[in-house]
CSV table of C-alpha atoms and ligand atoms in Angstrom, one decimal:
chain,number,residue,atom,x,y,z
A,1023,UNK,CA,0.0,-0.1,0.0
A,1024,UNK,CA,1.6,3.3,-0.9
A,1025,UNK,CA,2.3,5.7,1.9
A,1026,UNK,CA,-0.3,8.4,0.5
A,1027,UNK,CA,-3.0,5.9,1.3
A,1028,UNK,CA,-2.1,5.6,4.9
A,1029,UNK,CA,-3.9,8.8,6.0
A,1030,UNK,CA,-5.8,9.2,9.2
A,1031,UNK,CA,-8.9,11.2,9.6
A,1032,UNK,CA,-7.4,14.5,9.9
A,1033,UNK,CA,-6.6,16.6,6.9
A,1034,UNK,CA,-9.6,15.2,5.0
A,1035,UNK,CA,-13.3,14.4,5.8
A,1036,UNK,CA,-13.3,10.7,4.8
A,1037,UNK,CA,-16.7,10.2,6.3
A,1038,UNK,CA,-18.3,13.0,4.3
A,1039,UNK,CA,-19.5,11.0,1.3
A,1040,UNK,CA,-21.4,8.6,3.6
A,1041,UNK,CA,-22.4,10.9,6.5
A,1042,UNK,CA,-26.0,11.3,5.4
A,1043,UNK,CA,-26.5,7.5,5.2
A,1044,UNK,CA,-24.3,6.5,8.0
A,1045,UNK,CA,-27.1,5.9,10.6
A,1046,UNK,CA,-29.0,3.8,7.9
A,1047,UNK,CA,-25.9,1.8,7.1
A,1048,UNK,CA,-25.3,1.2,10.8
A,1049,UNK,CA,-28.8,0.3,11.7
A,1050,UNK,CA,-27.8,-3.2,12.8
A,1051,UNK,CA,-25.2,-1.9,15.2
A,1052,UNK,CA,-25.9,-2.5,18.8
A,1053,UNK,CA,-26.0,1.0,20.2
A,1054,UNK,CA,-28.3,-0.2,22.9
A,1055,UNK,CA,-25.5,-2.0,24.5
A,1056,UNK,CA,-23.1,0.9,24.5
A,1057,UNK,CA,-26.0,2.9,26.0
A,1058,UNK,CA,-26.5,0.2,28.6
A,1059,UNK,CA,-22.8,0.2,29.7
A,1060,UNK,CA,-22.4,3.9,29.7
A,1061,UNK,CA,-25.7,4.5,31.6
A,1062,UNK,CA,-24.7,2.0,34.1
A,1063,UNK,CA,-21.2,3.5,34.6
A,1064,UNK,CA,-22.8,6.8,34.9
A,1065,UNK,CA,-24.6,5.8,38.0
A,1066,UNK,CA,-21.2,5.8,39.9
A,1067,UNK,CA,-20.9,9.6,39.1
A,1068,UNK,CA,-22.8,12.5,40.8
A,1069,UNK,CA,-26.1,13.7,39.1
A,1070,UNK,CA,-25.6,16.2,36.5
A,1071,UNK,CA,-22.0,15.4,35.6
A,1072,UNK,CA,-20.7,16.6,32.2
A,1073,UNK,CA,-20.0,14.1,29.4
A,1074,UNK,CA,-17.9,14.3,26.3
A,1075,UNK,CA,-18.5,11.9,23.4
A,1076,UNK,CA,-15.2,11.9,21.6
A,1077,UNK,CA,-15.6,10.8,17.9
A,1078,UNK,CA,-19.3,11.3,18.2
A,1079,UNK,CA,-20.1,10.8,14.6
A,1080,UNK,CA,-23.7,11.7,13.9
A,1081,UNK,CA,-24.4,11.8,17.6
A,1082,UNK,CA,-26.6,8.7,17.9
A,1083,UNK,CA,-25.3,7.8,21.4
A,1084,UNK,CA,-25.7,11.4,22.6
A,1085,UNK,CA,-29.2,11.5,21.4
A,1086,UNK,CA,-29.9,8.3,23.4
A,1087,UNK,CA,-28.0,9.4,26.5
A,1088,UNK,CA,-30.0,12.6,26.6
A,1089,UNK,CA,-33.1,10.4,27.6
A,1090,UNK,CA,-31.1,9.7,30.8
A,1091,UNK,CA,-30.6,13.3,31.5
A,1092,UNK,CA,-27.1,13.3,30.4
A,1093,UNK,CA,-25.4,16.7,29.6
A,1094,UNK,CA,-23.2,15.7,26.7
A,1095,UNK,CA,-20.7,17.6,24.3
A,1096,UNK,CA,-20.1,15.8,21.0
A,1097,UNK,CA,-16.8,16.3,19.3
A,1098,UNK,CA,-15.7,14.7,16.0
A,1099,UNK,CA,-13.4,15.5,13.3
A,1100,UNK,CA,-15.7,15.1,10.3
A,1101,UNK,CA,-17.7,18.2,9.3
A,1102,UNK,CA,-20.1,15.8,7.5
A,1103,UNK,CA,-20.9,13.7,10.5
A,1104,UNK,CA,-21.4,16.8,12.7
A,1105,UNK,CA,-23.6,18.4,10.1
A,1106,UNK,CA,-25.9,15.4,10.5
A,1107,UNK,CA,-25.7,15.5,14.3
A,1108,UNK,CA,-26.7,19.3,14.2
A,1109,UNK,CA,-29.4,19.1,11.6
A,1110,UNK,CA,-31.0,15.7,12.1
A,1111,UNK,CA,-30.6,15.4,15.9
A,1112,UNK,CA,-30.6,19.1,16.9
A,1113,UNK,CA,-27.8,18.4,19.3
A,1114,UNK,CA,-26.9,21.6,20.8
A,1115,UNK,CA,-23.3,21.1,22.0
A,1116,UNK,CA,-21.0,20.0,19.2
A,1117,UNK,CA,-17.3,20.8,18.7
A,1118,UNK,CA,-15.2,20.1,15.6
A,1119,UNK,CA,-11.7,18.9,16.7
A,1120,UNK,CA,-9.1,16.2,16.8
A,1121,UNK,CA,-9.3,14.0,19.8
A,1122,UNK,CA,-5.4,14.0,20.0
A,1123,UNK,CA,-5.6,17.6,21.1
A,1124,UNK,CA,-8.8,18.3,22.8
A,1125,UNK,CA,-9.5,22.0,23.7
A,1126,UNK,CA,-10.8,21.0,27.2
A,1127,UNK,CA,-9.1,20.9,30.5
A,1128,UNK,CA,-10.6,19.5,33.8
A,1129,UNK,CA,-14.0,19.8,32.2
A,1130,UNK,CA,-15.7,16.4,32.1
A,1131,UNK,CA,-16.5,13.5,34.5
A,1132,UNK,CA,-17.1,10.9,31.6
A,1133,UNK,CA,-15.6,10.5,28.2
A,1134,UNK,CA,-16.9,7.9,25.9
A,1135,UNK,CA,-15.0,7.1,22.6
A,1136,UNK,CA,-16.7,4.1,20.9
A,1137,UNK,CA,-17.4,2.1,17.8
A,1138,UNK,CA,-13.6,1.7,17.1
A,1139,UNK,CA,-13.1,5.6,16.7
A,1140,UNK,CA,-9.6,5.0,18.2
A,1141,UNK,CA,-8.6,2.5,15.5
A,1142,UNK,CA,-8.7,5.4,13.0
A,1143,UNK,CA,-5.4,6.7,14.6
A,1144,UNK,CA,-2.7,5.2,12.6
A,1145,UNK,CA,0.3,5.7,14.8
A,1146,UNK,CA,1.2,4.5,18.4
A,1147,UNK,CA,2.2,8.1,19.2
A,1148,UNK,CA,-1.3,9.3,18.2
A,1149,UNK,CA,-2.9,6.9,20.6
A,1150,UNK,CA,-0.6,8.1,23.4
A,1151,UNK,CA,-1.3,11.7,22.6
A,1152,UNK,CA,-5.0,10.9,22.6
A,1153,UNK,CA,-4.7,9.2,26.1
A,1154,UNK,CA,-3.1,12.2,27.4
A,1155,UNK,CA,-5.6,14.5,25.9
A,1156,UNK,CA,-8.6,12.5,27.4
A,1157,UNK,CA,-6.8,12.6,30.7
A,1158,UNK,CA,-6.4,16.4,30.6
A,1159,UNK,CA,-10.1,16.9,29.6
A,1160,UNK,CA,-11.3,14.9,32.5
A,1161,UNK,CA,-11.8,16.0,36.1
A,1162,UNK,CA,-10.1,14.1,38.7
A,1163,UNK,CA,-11.9,10.7,39.2
A,1164,UNK,CA,-13.4,11.0,35.8
A,1165,UNK,CA,-14.1,7.8,33.7
A,1166,UNK,CA,-13.1,7.0,30.2
A,1167,UNK,CA,-15.1,4.4,28.5
A,1168,UNK,CA,-13.5,3.5,25.1
A,1169,UNK,CA,-13.1,0.5,22.7
A,1170,UNK,CA,-11.0,-0.8,19.9
A,1171,UNK,CA,-11.5,-3.6,17.5
A,1172,UNK,CA,-9.0,-6.5,17.3
A,1173,UNK,CA,-7.1,-8.1,14.4
A,1174,UNK,CA,-9.6,-11.0,14.7
A,1175,UNK,CA,-12.4,-8.7,13.8
A,1176,UNK,CA,-10.6,-7.2,10.8
A,1177,UNK,CA,-9.3,-10.6,9.6
A,1178,UNK,CA,-12.8,-12.2,9.9
A,1179,UNK,CA,-15.0,-9.5,8.3
A,1180,UNK,CA,-12.7,-6.9,6.5
A,1181,UNK,CA,-9.9,-8.9,4.8
A,1182,UNK,CA,-9.9,-8.5,1.1
A,1183,UNK,CA,-13.6,-8.7,0.6
A,1184,UNK,CA,-16.2,-6.7,-1.3
A,1185,UNK,CA,-20.0,-6.7,-0.9
A,1186,UNK,CA,-23.2,-4.7,-1.5
A,1187,UNK,CA,-25.9,-3.9,0.9
A,1188,UNK,CA,-29.4,-3.1,-0.1
A,1189,UNK,CA,-30.9,-0.5,2.4
A,1190,UNK,CA,-34.2,-0.1,0.6
A,1191,UNK,CA,-33.9,3.5,-0.6
A,1192,UNK,CA,-30.1,3.2,-1.5
A,1193,UNK,CA,-27.3,0.6,-1.7
A,1194,UNK,CA,-23.9,0.7,-0.3
A,1195,UNK,CA,-21.0,-1.0,-1.8
A,1196,UNK,CA,-18.0,-2.0,0.3
A,1197,UNK,CA,-14.4,-3.0,-0.6
A,1198,UNK,CA,-12.1,-3.8,2.3
A,1199,UNK,CA,-8.4,-5.0,2.5
A,1200,UNK,CA,-6.1,-5.7,5.4
A,1201,UNK,CA,-2.5,-5.4,5.3
A,1202,UNK,CA,-0.9,-7.6,8.1
A,1203,UNK,CA,2.4,-5.9,7.8
A,1204,UNK,CA,1.1,-2.5,8.8
A,1205,UNK,CA,-1.9,-3.9,10.7
A,1206,UNK,CA,-3.9,-1.4,8.8
A,1207,UNK,CA,-7.3,-2.1,7.0
A,1208,UNK,CA,-8.5,0.0,4.1
A,1209,UNK,CA,-12.2,0.4,3.7
A,1210,UNK,CA,-14.0,1.9,0.8
A,1211,UNK,CA,-17.6,2.6,0.9
A,1212,UNK,CA,-19.8,4.1,-1.9
A,1213,UNK,CA,-23.5,5.0,-1.7
A,1214,UNK,CA,-25.1,4.3,-4.9
A,1215,UNK,CA,-22.9,6.0,-7.6
A,1216,UNK,CA,-21.6,8.7,-5.2
A,1217,UNK,CA,-18.2,9.6,-4.1
A,1218,UNK,CA,-16.2,7.0,-2.2
A,1219,UNK,CA,-15.4,7.3,1.4
A,1220,UNK,CA,-12.0,5.8,2.0
A,1221,UNK,CA,-10.9,5.2,5.7
A,1222,UNK,CA,-8.0,3.4,7.3
A,1223,UNK,CA,-8.0,1.7,10.7
A,1224,UNK,CA,-5.1,0.2,12.5
A,1225,UNK,CA,-5.3,-2.6,15.1
A,1226,UNK,CA,-3.3,-2.5,18.4
A,1227,UNK,CA,-2.7,-4.9,21.1
A,1228,UNK,CA,-4.8,-4.4,24.2
A,1229,UNK,CA,-1.6,-4.3,26.2
A,1230,UNK,CA,-0.4,-1.3,24.1
A,1231,UNK,CA,-3.6,0.6,24.7
A,1232,UNK,CA,-3.5,-0.2,28.4
A,1233,UNK,CA,0.1,0.9,28.7
A,1234,UNK,CA,-0.6,4.1,26.9
A,1235,UNK,CA,-3.6,4.9,29.2
A,1236,UNK,CA,-1.5,4.2,32.3
A,1237,UNK,CA,1.4,6.4,31.0
A,1238,UNK,CA,-1.2,9.1,30.6
A,1239,UNK,CA,-2.2,8.7,34.3
A,1240,UNK,CA,-5.3,6.5,34.0
A,1241,UNK,CA,-5.8,3.5,36.3
A,1242,UNK,CA,-7.6,0.7,34.5
A,1243,UNK,CA,-10.9,-0.3,36.2
A,1244,UNK,CA,-11.8,-3.1,33.6
A,1245,UNK,CA,-10.8,-4.6,30.2
A,1246,UNK,CA,-13.6,-6.7,28.7
A,1247,UNK,CA,-14.6,-8.5,25.6
A,1248,UNK,CA,-17.5,-6.3,24.5
A,1249,UNK,CA,-19.6,-9.4,23.5
A,1250,UNK,CA,-19.1,-11.4,26.7
A,1251,UNK,CA,-18.1,-8.7,29.2
A,1252,UNK,CA,-15.4,-11.1,30.4
A,1253,UNK,CA,-11.6,-11.0,29.9
A,1254,UNK,CA,-10.6,-10.7,26.3
A,1255,UNK,CA,-9.7,-14.1,24.6
A,1256,UNK,CA,-8.0,-15.0,21.2
A,1257,UNK,CA,-11.5,-14.8,19.5
A,1258,UNK,CA,-12.4,-11.4,20.9
A,1259,UNK,CA,-13.3,-9.0,18.1
A,1260,UNK,CA,-14.0,-5.8,20.2
A,1261,UNK,CA,-12.3,-4.9,23.6
A,1262,UNK,CA,-13.7,-2.2,25.9
A,1263,UNK,CA,-11.7,-0.4,28.4
A,1264,UNK,CA,-12.9,1.5,31.5
A,1265,UNK,CA,-10.1,3.9,32.7
A,1266,UNK,CA,-10.2,6.2,35.7
A,1267,UNK,CA,-8.3,9.5,36.0
A,1268,UNK,CA,-6.4,8.8,39.2
A,1269,UNK,CA,-7.0,6.0,41.6
A,1270,UNK,CA,-9.5,3.4,40.4
A,1271,UNK,CA,-9.9,2.3,44.1
A,1272,UNK,CA,-12.5,5.0,44.7
A,1273,UNK,CA,-14.9,3.0,42.4
A,1274,UNK,CA,-13.9,-0.4,43.6
A,1275,UNK,CA,-17.0,-1.1,45.7
A,1276,UNK,CA,-19.5,0.6,43.3
A,1277,UNK,CA,-18.0,-1.1,40.4
A,1278,UNK,CA,-18.8,-4.6,41.7
A,1279,UNK,CA,-22.5,-4.0,41.4
A,1280,UNK,CA,-22.1,-2.0,38.1
A,1281,UNK,CA,-20.0,-5.0,36.6
A,1282,UNK,CA,-22.9,-7.5,37.5
A,1283,UNK,CA,-25.5,-5.2,35.9
A,1284,UNK,CA,-23.5,-4.8,32.7
A,1285,UNK,CA,-22.9,-8.5,32.5
A,1286,UNK,CA,-26.6,-9.3,32.9
A,1287,UNK,CA,-27.3,-7.0,29.9
B,2453,SAM,C1,-16.8,4.6,13.2
B,2453,SAM,S1,-17.2,6.2,13.4
B,2453,SAM,C2,-18.1,6.1,15.0
B,2453,SAM,C3,-18.9,7.3,15.4
B,2453,SAM,C4,-19.6,7.3,16.6
B,2453,SAM,N1,-18.8,7.0,17.7
B,2453,SAM,C5,-20.7,6.1,16.5
B,2453,SAM,O1,-20.7,5.3,17.5
B,2453,SAM,O2,-21.5,6.1,15.6
B,2453,SAM,C6,-15.7,6.9,13.9
B,2453,SAM,C7,-15.6,8.4,14.2
B,2453,SAM,O3,-14.4,8.9,14.6
B,2453,SAM,C8,-14.3,10.0,14.0
B,2453,SAM,N2,-12.7,10.4,14.1
B,2453,SAM,C9,-11.7,9.5,13.6
B,2453,SAM,N3,-10.5,10.1,14.0
B,2453,SAM,C10,-10.7,11.2,14.8
B,2453,SAM,C11,-9.9,12.2,15.3
B,2453,SAM,N4,-8.5,12.1,15.3
B,2453,SAM,N5,-10.5,13.1,16.0
B,2453,SAM,C12,-11.8,13.3,16.1
B,2453,SAM,N6,-12.8,12.4,15.5
B,2453,SAM,C13,-12.1,11.4,14.8
B,2453,SAM,C14,-14.7,10.0,12.8
B,2453,SAM,O4,-14.8,11.2,12.0
B,2453,SAM,C15,-16.0,9.2,13.0
B,2453,SAM,O5,-17.0,10.1,12.9
């Protein structure tokens, strides 16, 4: 793969060609589960806490969390995705930016960064910057709930494959290829005969992500397989992390209960 192709989200709006159709394309995605985990974690925090959804996309999660009375700010790099969040969901607090350098300090008690948004960072240093940036944006005791997809996910579903999906009013055509040497996956998506969205995602070992979070000052409350809410295994396709700014022991007792509730589903 030529170097030019390995571009991260910044410097372009790779999601723009599909932003208007993104929610319909992702209709099958289990947002209800992320909502359940986030809402359950939120019960450990004082009422009225401030939340940032980093890489909020079209704002689907924020819209759902509003039903729980959450005060959320959405931030994303893509103008296209934010446009949908603003106009379709009328979300009032949206910021365009790069989560490697958030314009916030000591501002939130909860950050979510879900649906593999971190995998769009293509350099290890970018993950490290992002962990520092999340840490800075949180208040002491703040919780960061984020996920990554694993090589197993990419190898099983996005390895040199192409397919078309019929969404009723439109069709999406997908081409995907994984380069094991760079651990990077290129995905091309086209709506009908429109422009192509070309994105790159890189997979990282969970141990690297954990180390980057700890170096930034987080302590790790839990690392879980998203499907089973148990410790990740070889066949895990998505890993979720719950990190705390400062000492995780402040949540030790409360998290025992939360852990059970999340596992029950
Ligand atoms: C797969 S989408 C997930 C969106 C949303 N979290 C959801 O659950 O629907 C990944 C999102 O991450 C955003 N993103 C990727 N890299 C980013 C960066 N460095 N800074 C901010 N947003 C970024 C993209 O613009 C995109 O909206």
